[in-house]
GROMACS .gro file of C-alpha atoms in nm:
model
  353
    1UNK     CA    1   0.274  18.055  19.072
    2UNK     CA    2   0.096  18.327  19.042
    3UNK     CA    3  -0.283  18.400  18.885
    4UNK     CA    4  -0.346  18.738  18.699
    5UNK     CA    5  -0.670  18.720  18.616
    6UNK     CA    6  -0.889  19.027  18.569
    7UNK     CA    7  -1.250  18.901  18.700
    8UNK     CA    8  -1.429  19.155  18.563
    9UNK     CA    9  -1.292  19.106  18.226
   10UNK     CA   10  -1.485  18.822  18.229
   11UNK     CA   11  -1.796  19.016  18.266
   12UNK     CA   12  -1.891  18.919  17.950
   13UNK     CA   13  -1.699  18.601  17.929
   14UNK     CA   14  -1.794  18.241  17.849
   15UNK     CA   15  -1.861  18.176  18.186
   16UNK     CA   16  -2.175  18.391  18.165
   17UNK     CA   17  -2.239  18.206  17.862
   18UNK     CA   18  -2.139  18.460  17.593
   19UNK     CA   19  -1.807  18.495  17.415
   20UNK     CA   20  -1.569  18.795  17.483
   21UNK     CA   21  -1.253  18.756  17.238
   22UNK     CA   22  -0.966  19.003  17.277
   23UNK     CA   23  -0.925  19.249  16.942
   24UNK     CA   24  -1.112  19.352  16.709
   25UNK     CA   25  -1.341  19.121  16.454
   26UNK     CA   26  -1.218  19.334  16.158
   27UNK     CA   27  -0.848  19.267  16.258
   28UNK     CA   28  -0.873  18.939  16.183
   29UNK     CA   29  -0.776  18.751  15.860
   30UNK     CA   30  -1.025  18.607  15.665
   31UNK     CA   31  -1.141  18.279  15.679
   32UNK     CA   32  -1.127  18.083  15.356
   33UNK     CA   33  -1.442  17.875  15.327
   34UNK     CA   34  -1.445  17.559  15.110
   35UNK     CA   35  -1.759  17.576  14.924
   36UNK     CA   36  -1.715  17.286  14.715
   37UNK     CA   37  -1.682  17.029  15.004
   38UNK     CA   38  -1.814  16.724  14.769
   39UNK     CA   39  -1.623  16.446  14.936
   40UNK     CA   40  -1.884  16.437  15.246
   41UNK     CA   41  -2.085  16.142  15.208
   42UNK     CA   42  -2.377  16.342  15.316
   43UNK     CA   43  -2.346  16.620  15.062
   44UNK     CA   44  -2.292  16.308  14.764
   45UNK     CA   45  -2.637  16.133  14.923
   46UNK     CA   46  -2.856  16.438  14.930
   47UNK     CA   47  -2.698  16.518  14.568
   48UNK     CA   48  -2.792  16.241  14.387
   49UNK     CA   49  -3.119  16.160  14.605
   50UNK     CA   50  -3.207  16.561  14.464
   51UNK     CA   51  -3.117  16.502  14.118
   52UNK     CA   52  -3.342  16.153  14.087
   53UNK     CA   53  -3.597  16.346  14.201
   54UNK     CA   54  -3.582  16.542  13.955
   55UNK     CA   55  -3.537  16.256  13.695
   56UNK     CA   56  -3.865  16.133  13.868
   57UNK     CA   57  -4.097  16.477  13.817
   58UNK     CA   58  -3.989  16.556  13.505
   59UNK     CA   59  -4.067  16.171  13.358
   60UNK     CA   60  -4.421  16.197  13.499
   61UNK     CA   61  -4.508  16.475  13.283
   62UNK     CA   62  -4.453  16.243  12.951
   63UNK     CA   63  -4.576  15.927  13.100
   64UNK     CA   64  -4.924  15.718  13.017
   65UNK     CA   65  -4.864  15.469  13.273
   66UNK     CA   66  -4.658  15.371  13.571
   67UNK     CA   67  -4.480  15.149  13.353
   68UNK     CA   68  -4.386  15.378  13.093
   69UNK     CA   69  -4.291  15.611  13.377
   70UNK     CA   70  -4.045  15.360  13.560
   71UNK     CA   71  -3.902  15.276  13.100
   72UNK     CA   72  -3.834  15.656  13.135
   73UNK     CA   73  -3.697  15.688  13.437
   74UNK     CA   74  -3.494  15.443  13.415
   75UNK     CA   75  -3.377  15.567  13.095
   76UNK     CA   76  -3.306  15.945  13.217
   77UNK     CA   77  -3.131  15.793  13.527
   78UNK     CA   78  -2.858  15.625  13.299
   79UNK     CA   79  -2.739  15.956  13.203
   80UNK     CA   80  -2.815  16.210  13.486
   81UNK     CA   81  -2.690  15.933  13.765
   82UNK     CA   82  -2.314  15.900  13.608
   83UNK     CA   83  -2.314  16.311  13.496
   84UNK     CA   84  -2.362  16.374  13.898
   85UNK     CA   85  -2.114  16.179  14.006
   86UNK     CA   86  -1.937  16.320  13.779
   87UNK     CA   87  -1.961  16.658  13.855
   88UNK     CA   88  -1.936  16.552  14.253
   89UNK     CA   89  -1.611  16.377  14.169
   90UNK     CA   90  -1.473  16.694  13.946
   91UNK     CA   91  -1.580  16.918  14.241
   92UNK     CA   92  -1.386  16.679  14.526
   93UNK     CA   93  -1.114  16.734  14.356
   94UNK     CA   94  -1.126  17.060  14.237
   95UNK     CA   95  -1.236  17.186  14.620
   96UNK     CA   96  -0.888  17.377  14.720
   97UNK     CA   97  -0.844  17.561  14.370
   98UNK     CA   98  -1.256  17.652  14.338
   99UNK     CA   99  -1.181  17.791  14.718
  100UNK     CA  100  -0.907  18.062  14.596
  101UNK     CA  101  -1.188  18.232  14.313
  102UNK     CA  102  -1.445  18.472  14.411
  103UNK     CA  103  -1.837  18.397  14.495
  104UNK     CA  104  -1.879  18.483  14.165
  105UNK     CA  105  -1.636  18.293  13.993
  106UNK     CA  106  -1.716  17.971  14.264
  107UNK     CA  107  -2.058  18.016  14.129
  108UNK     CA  108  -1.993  18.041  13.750
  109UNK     CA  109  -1.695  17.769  13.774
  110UNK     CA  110  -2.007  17.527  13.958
  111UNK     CA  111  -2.250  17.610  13.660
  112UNK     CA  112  -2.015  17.562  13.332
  113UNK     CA  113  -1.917  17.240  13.507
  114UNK     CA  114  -2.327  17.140  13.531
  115UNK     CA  115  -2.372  17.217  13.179
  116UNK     CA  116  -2.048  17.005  13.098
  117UNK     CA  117  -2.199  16.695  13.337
  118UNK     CA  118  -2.518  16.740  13.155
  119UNK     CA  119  -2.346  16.764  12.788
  120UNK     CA  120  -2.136  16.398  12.950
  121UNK     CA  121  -2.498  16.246  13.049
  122UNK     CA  122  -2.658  16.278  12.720
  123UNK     CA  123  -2.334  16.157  12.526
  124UNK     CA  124  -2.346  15.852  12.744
  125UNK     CA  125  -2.687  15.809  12.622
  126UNK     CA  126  -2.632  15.832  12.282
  127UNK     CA  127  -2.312  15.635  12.277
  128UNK     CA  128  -2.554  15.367  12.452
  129UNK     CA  129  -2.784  15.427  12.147
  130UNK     CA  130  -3.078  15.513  12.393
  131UNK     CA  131  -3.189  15.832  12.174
  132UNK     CA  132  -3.259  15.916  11.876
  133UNK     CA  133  -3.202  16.283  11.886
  134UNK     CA  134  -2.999  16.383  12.098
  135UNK     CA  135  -3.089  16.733  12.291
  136UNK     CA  136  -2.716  16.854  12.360
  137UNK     CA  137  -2.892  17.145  12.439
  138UNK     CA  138  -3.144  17.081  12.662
  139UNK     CA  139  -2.875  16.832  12.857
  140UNK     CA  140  -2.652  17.106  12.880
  141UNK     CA  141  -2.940  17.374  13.022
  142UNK     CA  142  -3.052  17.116  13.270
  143UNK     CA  143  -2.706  17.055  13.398
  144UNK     CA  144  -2.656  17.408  13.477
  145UNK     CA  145  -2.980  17.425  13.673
  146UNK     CA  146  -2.971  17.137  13.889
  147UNK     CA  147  -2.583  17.235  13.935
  148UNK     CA  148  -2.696  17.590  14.057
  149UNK     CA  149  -2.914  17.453  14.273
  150UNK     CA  150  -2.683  17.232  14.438
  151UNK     CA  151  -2.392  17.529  14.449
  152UNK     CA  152  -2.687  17.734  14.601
  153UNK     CA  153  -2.738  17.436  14.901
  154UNK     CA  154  -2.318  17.438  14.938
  155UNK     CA  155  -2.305  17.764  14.994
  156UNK     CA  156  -2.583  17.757  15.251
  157UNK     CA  157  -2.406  17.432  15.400
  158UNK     CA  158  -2.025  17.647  15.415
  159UNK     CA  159  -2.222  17.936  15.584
  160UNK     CA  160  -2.389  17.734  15.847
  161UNK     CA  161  -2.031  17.598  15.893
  162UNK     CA  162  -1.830  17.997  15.877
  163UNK     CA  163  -1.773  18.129  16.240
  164UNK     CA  164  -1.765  18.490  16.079
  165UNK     CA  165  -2.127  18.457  16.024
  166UNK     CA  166  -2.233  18.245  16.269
  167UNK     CA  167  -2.071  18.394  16.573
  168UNK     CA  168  -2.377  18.418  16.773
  169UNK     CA  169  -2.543  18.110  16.719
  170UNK     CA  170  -2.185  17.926  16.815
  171UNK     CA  171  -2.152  18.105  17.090
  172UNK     CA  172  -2.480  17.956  17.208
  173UNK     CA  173  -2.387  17.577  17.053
  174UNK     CA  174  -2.045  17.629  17.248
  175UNK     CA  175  -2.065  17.456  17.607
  176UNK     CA  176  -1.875  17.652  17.842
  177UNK     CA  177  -1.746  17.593  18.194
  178UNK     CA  178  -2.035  17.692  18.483
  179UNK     CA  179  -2.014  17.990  18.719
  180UNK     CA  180  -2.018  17.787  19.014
  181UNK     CA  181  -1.746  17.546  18.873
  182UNK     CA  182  -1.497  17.860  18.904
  183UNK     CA  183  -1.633  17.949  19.263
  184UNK     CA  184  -1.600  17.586  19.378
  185UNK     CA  185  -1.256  17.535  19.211
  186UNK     CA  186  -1.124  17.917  19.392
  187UNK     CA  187  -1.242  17.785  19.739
  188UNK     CA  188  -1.064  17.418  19.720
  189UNK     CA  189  -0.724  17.584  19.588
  190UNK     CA  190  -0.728  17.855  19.887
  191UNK     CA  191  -0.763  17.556  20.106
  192UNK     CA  192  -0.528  17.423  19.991
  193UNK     CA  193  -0.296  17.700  19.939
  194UNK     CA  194  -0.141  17.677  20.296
  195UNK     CA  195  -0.188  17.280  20.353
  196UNK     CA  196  -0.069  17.143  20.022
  197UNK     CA  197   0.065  17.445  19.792
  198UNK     CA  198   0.180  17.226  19.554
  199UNK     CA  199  -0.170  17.060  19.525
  200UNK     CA  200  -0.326  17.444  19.509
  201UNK     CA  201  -0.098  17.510  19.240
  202UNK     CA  202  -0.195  17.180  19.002
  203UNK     CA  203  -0.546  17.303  19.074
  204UNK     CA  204  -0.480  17.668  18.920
  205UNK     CA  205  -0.282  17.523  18.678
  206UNK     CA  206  -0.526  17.301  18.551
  207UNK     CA  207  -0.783  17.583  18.572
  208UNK     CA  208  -0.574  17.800  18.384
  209UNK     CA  209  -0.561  17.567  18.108
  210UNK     CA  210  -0.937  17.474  18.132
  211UNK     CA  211  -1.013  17.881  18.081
  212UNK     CA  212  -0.702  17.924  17.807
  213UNK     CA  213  -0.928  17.678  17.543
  214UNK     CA  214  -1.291  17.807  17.669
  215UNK     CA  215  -1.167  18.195  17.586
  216UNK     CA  216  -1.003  18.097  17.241
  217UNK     CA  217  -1.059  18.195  16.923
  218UNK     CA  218  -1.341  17.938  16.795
  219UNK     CA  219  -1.169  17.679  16.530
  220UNK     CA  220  -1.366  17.410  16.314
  221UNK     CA  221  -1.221  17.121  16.514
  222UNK     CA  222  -0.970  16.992  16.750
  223UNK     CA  223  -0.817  16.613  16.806
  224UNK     CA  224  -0.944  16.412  17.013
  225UNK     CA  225  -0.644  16.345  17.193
  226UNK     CA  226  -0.668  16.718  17.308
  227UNK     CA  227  -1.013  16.699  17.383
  228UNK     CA  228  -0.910  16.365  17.670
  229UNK     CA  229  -0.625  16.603  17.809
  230UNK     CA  230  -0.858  16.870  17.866
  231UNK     CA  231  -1.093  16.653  18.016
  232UNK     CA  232  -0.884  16.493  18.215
  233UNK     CA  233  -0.775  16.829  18.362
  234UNK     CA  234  -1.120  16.910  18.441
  235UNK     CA  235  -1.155  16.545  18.628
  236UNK     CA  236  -0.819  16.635  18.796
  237UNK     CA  237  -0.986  16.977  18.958
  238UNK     CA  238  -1.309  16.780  19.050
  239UNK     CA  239  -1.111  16.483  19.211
  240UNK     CA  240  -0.970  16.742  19.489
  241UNK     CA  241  -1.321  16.836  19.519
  242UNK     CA  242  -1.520  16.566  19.560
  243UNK     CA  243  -1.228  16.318  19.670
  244UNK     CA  244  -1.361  15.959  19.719
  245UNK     CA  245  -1.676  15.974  19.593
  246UNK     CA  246  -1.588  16.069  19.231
  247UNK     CA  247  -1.447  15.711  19.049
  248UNK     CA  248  -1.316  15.791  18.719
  249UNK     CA  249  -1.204  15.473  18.522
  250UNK     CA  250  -0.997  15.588  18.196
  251UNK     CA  251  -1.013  15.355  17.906
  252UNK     CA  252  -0.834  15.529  17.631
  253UNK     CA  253  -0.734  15.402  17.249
  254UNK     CA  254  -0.425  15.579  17.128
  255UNK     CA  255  -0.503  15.497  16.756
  256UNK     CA  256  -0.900  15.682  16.832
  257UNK     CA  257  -0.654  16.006  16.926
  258UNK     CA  258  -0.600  16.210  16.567
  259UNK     CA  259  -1.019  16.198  16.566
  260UNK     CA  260  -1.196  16.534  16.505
  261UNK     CA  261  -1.449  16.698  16.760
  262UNK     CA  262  -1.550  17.059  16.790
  263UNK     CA  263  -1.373  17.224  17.027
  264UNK     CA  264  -1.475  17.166  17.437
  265UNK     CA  265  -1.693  16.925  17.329
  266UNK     CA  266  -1.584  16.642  17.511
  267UNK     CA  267  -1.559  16.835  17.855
  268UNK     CA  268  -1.905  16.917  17.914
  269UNK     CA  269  -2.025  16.579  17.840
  270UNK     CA  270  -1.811  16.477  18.158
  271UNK     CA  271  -1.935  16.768  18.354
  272UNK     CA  272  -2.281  16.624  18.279
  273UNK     CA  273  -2.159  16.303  18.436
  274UNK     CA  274  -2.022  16.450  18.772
  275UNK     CA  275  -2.331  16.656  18.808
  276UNK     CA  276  -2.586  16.428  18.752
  277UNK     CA  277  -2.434  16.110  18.874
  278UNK     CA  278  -2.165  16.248  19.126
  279UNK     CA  279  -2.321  16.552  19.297
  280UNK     CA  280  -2.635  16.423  19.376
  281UNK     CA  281  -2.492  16.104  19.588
  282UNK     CA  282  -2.369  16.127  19.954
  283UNK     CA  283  -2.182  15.823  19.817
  284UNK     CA  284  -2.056  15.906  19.517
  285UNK     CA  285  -2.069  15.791  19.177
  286UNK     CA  286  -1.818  15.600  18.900
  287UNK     CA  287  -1.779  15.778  18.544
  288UNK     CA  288  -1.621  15.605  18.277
  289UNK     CA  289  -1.458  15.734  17.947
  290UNK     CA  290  -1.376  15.531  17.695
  291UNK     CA  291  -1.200  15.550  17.331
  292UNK     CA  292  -1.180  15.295  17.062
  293UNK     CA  293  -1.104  15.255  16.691
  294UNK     CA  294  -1.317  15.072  16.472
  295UNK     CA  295  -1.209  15.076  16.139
  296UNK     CA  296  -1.260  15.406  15.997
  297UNK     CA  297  -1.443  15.518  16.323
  298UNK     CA  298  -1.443  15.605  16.672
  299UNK     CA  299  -1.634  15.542  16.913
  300UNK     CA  300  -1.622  15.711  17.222
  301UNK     CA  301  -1.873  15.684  17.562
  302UNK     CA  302  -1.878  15.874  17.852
  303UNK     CA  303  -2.061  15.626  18.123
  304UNK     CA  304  -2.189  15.764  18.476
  305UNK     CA  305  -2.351  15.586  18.780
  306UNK     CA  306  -2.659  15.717  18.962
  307UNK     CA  307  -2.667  15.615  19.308
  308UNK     CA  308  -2.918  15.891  19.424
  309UNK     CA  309  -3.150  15.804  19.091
  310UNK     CA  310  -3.187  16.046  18.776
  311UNK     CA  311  -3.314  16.289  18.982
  312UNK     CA  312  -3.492  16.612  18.780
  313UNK     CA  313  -3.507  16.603  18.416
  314UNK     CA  314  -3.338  16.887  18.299
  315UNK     CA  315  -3.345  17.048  17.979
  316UNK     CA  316  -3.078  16.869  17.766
  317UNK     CA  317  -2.918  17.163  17.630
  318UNK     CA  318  -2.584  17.042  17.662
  319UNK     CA  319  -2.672  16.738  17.516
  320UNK     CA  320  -2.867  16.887  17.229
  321UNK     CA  321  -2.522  17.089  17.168
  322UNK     CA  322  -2.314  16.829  17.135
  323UNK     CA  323  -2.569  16.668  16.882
  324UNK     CA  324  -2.569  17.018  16.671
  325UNK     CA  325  -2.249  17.088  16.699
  326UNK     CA  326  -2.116  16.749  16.604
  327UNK     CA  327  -2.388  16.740  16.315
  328UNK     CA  328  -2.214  17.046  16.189
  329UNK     CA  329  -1.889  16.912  16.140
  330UNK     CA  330  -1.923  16.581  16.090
  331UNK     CA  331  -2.267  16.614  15.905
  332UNK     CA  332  -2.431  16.246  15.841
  333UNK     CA  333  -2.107  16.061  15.910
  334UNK     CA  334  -2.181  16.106  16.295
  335UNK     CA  335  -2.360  15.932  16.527
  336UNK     CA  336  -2.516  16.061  16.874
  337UNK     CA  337  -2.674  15.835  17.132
  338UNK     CA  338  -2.807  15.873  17.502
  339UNK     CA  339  -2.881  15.520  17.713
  340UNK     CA  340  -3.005  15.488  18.036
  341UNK     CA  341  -3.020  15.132  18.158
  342UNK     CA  342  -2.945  14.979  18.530
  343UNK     CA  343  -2.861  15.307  18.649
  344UNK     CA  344  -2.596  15.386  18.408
  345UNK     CA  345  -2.635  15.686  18.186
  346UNK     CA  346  -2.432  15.664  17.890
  347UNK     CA  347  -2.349  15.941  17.574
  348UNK     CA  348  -2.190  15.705  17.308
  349UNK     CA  349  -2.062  15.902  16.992
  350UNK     CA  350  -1.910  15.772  16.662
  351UNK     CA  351  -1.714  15.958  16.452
  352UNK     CA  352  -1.509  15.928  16.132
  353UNK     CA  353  -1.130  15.920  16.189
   0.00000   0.00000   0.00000
């Protein structure tokens, strides 16, 4: 086997912590962005949380008392409640075929159907008999403003989520294999290269692979049953290294697999665990990974020892990556947590399958 690998195109390479991709930005195909991604639970809560709100100012400006505030409130929320469901429903649906049309057309196709939701609200209220004039109007002039609004907050959400135009900032978010990782990993294949060559070879190989996913073109997400292989290639490199003193105990789900994670997200949560539990310790350390369905979620934990003690507090930017990045994908459906407790340090995420 042989390694052709230009080090100093790597000058400006993710192991210096920026991103080099081969080609041209301009070469590359556009990426369709969904702005009308209304089936996330988070975008549905912060819809309807914006329009009562609304519902709530605009009834204070007619109301004598808190009483008569909470009669009209109530009343307003029978029709604006159902028309933004409505129009969240209409949009969930409609996500794939509002995608294909134009900003402009995305944001004229978001307001007619806010005018329609609003035009649906104030039937419902009139069918109900709970007006007496009935403002098709003024319904239909409100929906297109609060719907404008909330196209205005999706498009702001699909550009946080666009690599095109947030290249920089991912590049940051993206955890990438250490300098001294490479060095370390060089110097235990060349000893190895005349002892056990077919050891030396695994090593590269694995390296090879580990370098192949940190220098590729950034996607939205990745299975979790690739993130486990990756990481268990990484463990594989650091087991020559470290030998005996790095326990790795695999507890893996095969149902938790079809998951999604953001890309080499998984690996430097394990890297955390060998350098803060394993490197530190003449004896070594155990680190655990662990996978398992529950119902529509995963949960997965990444568990280290520390023998030699938590040592110095670093700055938790990997951690604080993992958060961000899995915040942007998964938005409110995700969970991030960090234990410590006996002298186990544990990163327990849940995600939606």
């Amino acid at each position: 086997m042989s390694l052709k690998t230009d080090l100093s195109s790597f000058g400006e390479s993710t192991m210096l912590g920026g991103i080099s991709q081969p080609g041209d930005e301009s070469d590359r195909p556009p990426v369709r962005v969904i702005v009308f991604d209304a089936c996330n639970v988070g975008v549905v809560l912060r819809a309807v949380l914006f329009a009562e709100a609304v519902v709530g100012v605009g009834a204070m400006f007619s109301a004598g008392s808190f009483v008569d505030w909470l009669l009209r409130f109530s009343l307003l929320t029978g029709g604006v409640l159902p028309a933004t469901l409505a129009w969240l429903i209409v949009a969930c649906l409609l996500k794939r075929y509002l995608a294909r049309l134009g900003t402009s057309a995305q944001w004229a196709a978001g307001i007619v159907m806010g005018a329609l939701a609003g035009l649906y609200g104030c039937g419902l209220l009139v069918m109900m008999g709970l007006l007496e004039r009935a403002p098709w109007s003024a319904s239909a002039a409100a929906g297109a403003l609060l719907s404008s609004v909330l196209v205005a907050g999706l498009v702001w959400r699909a550009k946080a989520r666009t690599p095109a135009t947030t290249a920089a900032r991912l590049a940051e978010l993206q955890s990438r294999i250490r300098p001294h990782f490479l060095f370390n990993t060089l110097n235990s294949a060349i000893a190895l290269v005349r002892a056990e060559p077919a050891k030396a070879e695994s090593v590269l190989e694995d390296l090879s692979e580990l370098f192949r996913h940190a220098l590729a073109d950034a996607t939205e997400s990745v299975t979790l049953g690739q993130e486990i292989e990756l990481a268990q290639r990484y463990m594989a490199i650091e087991q020559i290294r470290f030998g005996e003193r790095l326990q790795v105990q695999w507890n893996l789900d095969p149902e938790a697999n079809p998951a999604k994670l953001p890309p080499l997200l998984l690996q430097p949560l394990v890297e955390n665990a060998v350098r803060h539990g394993v490197e530190p310790s003449a004896v070594g350390a155990q680190v655990k990974i662990s996978t398992v369905r529950r119902g529509s979620m995963v949960v997965i934990k990444v568990t280290n020892s520390t023998p030699a003690g938590v040592g110095e507090r670093g700055h938790g930017l990997a951690l604080a990556n993992v958060r961000e990045r899995l915040a942007l994908l998964h938005d409110v459906q995700a969970r991030f947590k960090t234990v410590f407790r006996d002298g186990m340090f544990q990163v327990r995420l849940e995600i939606p399958l």
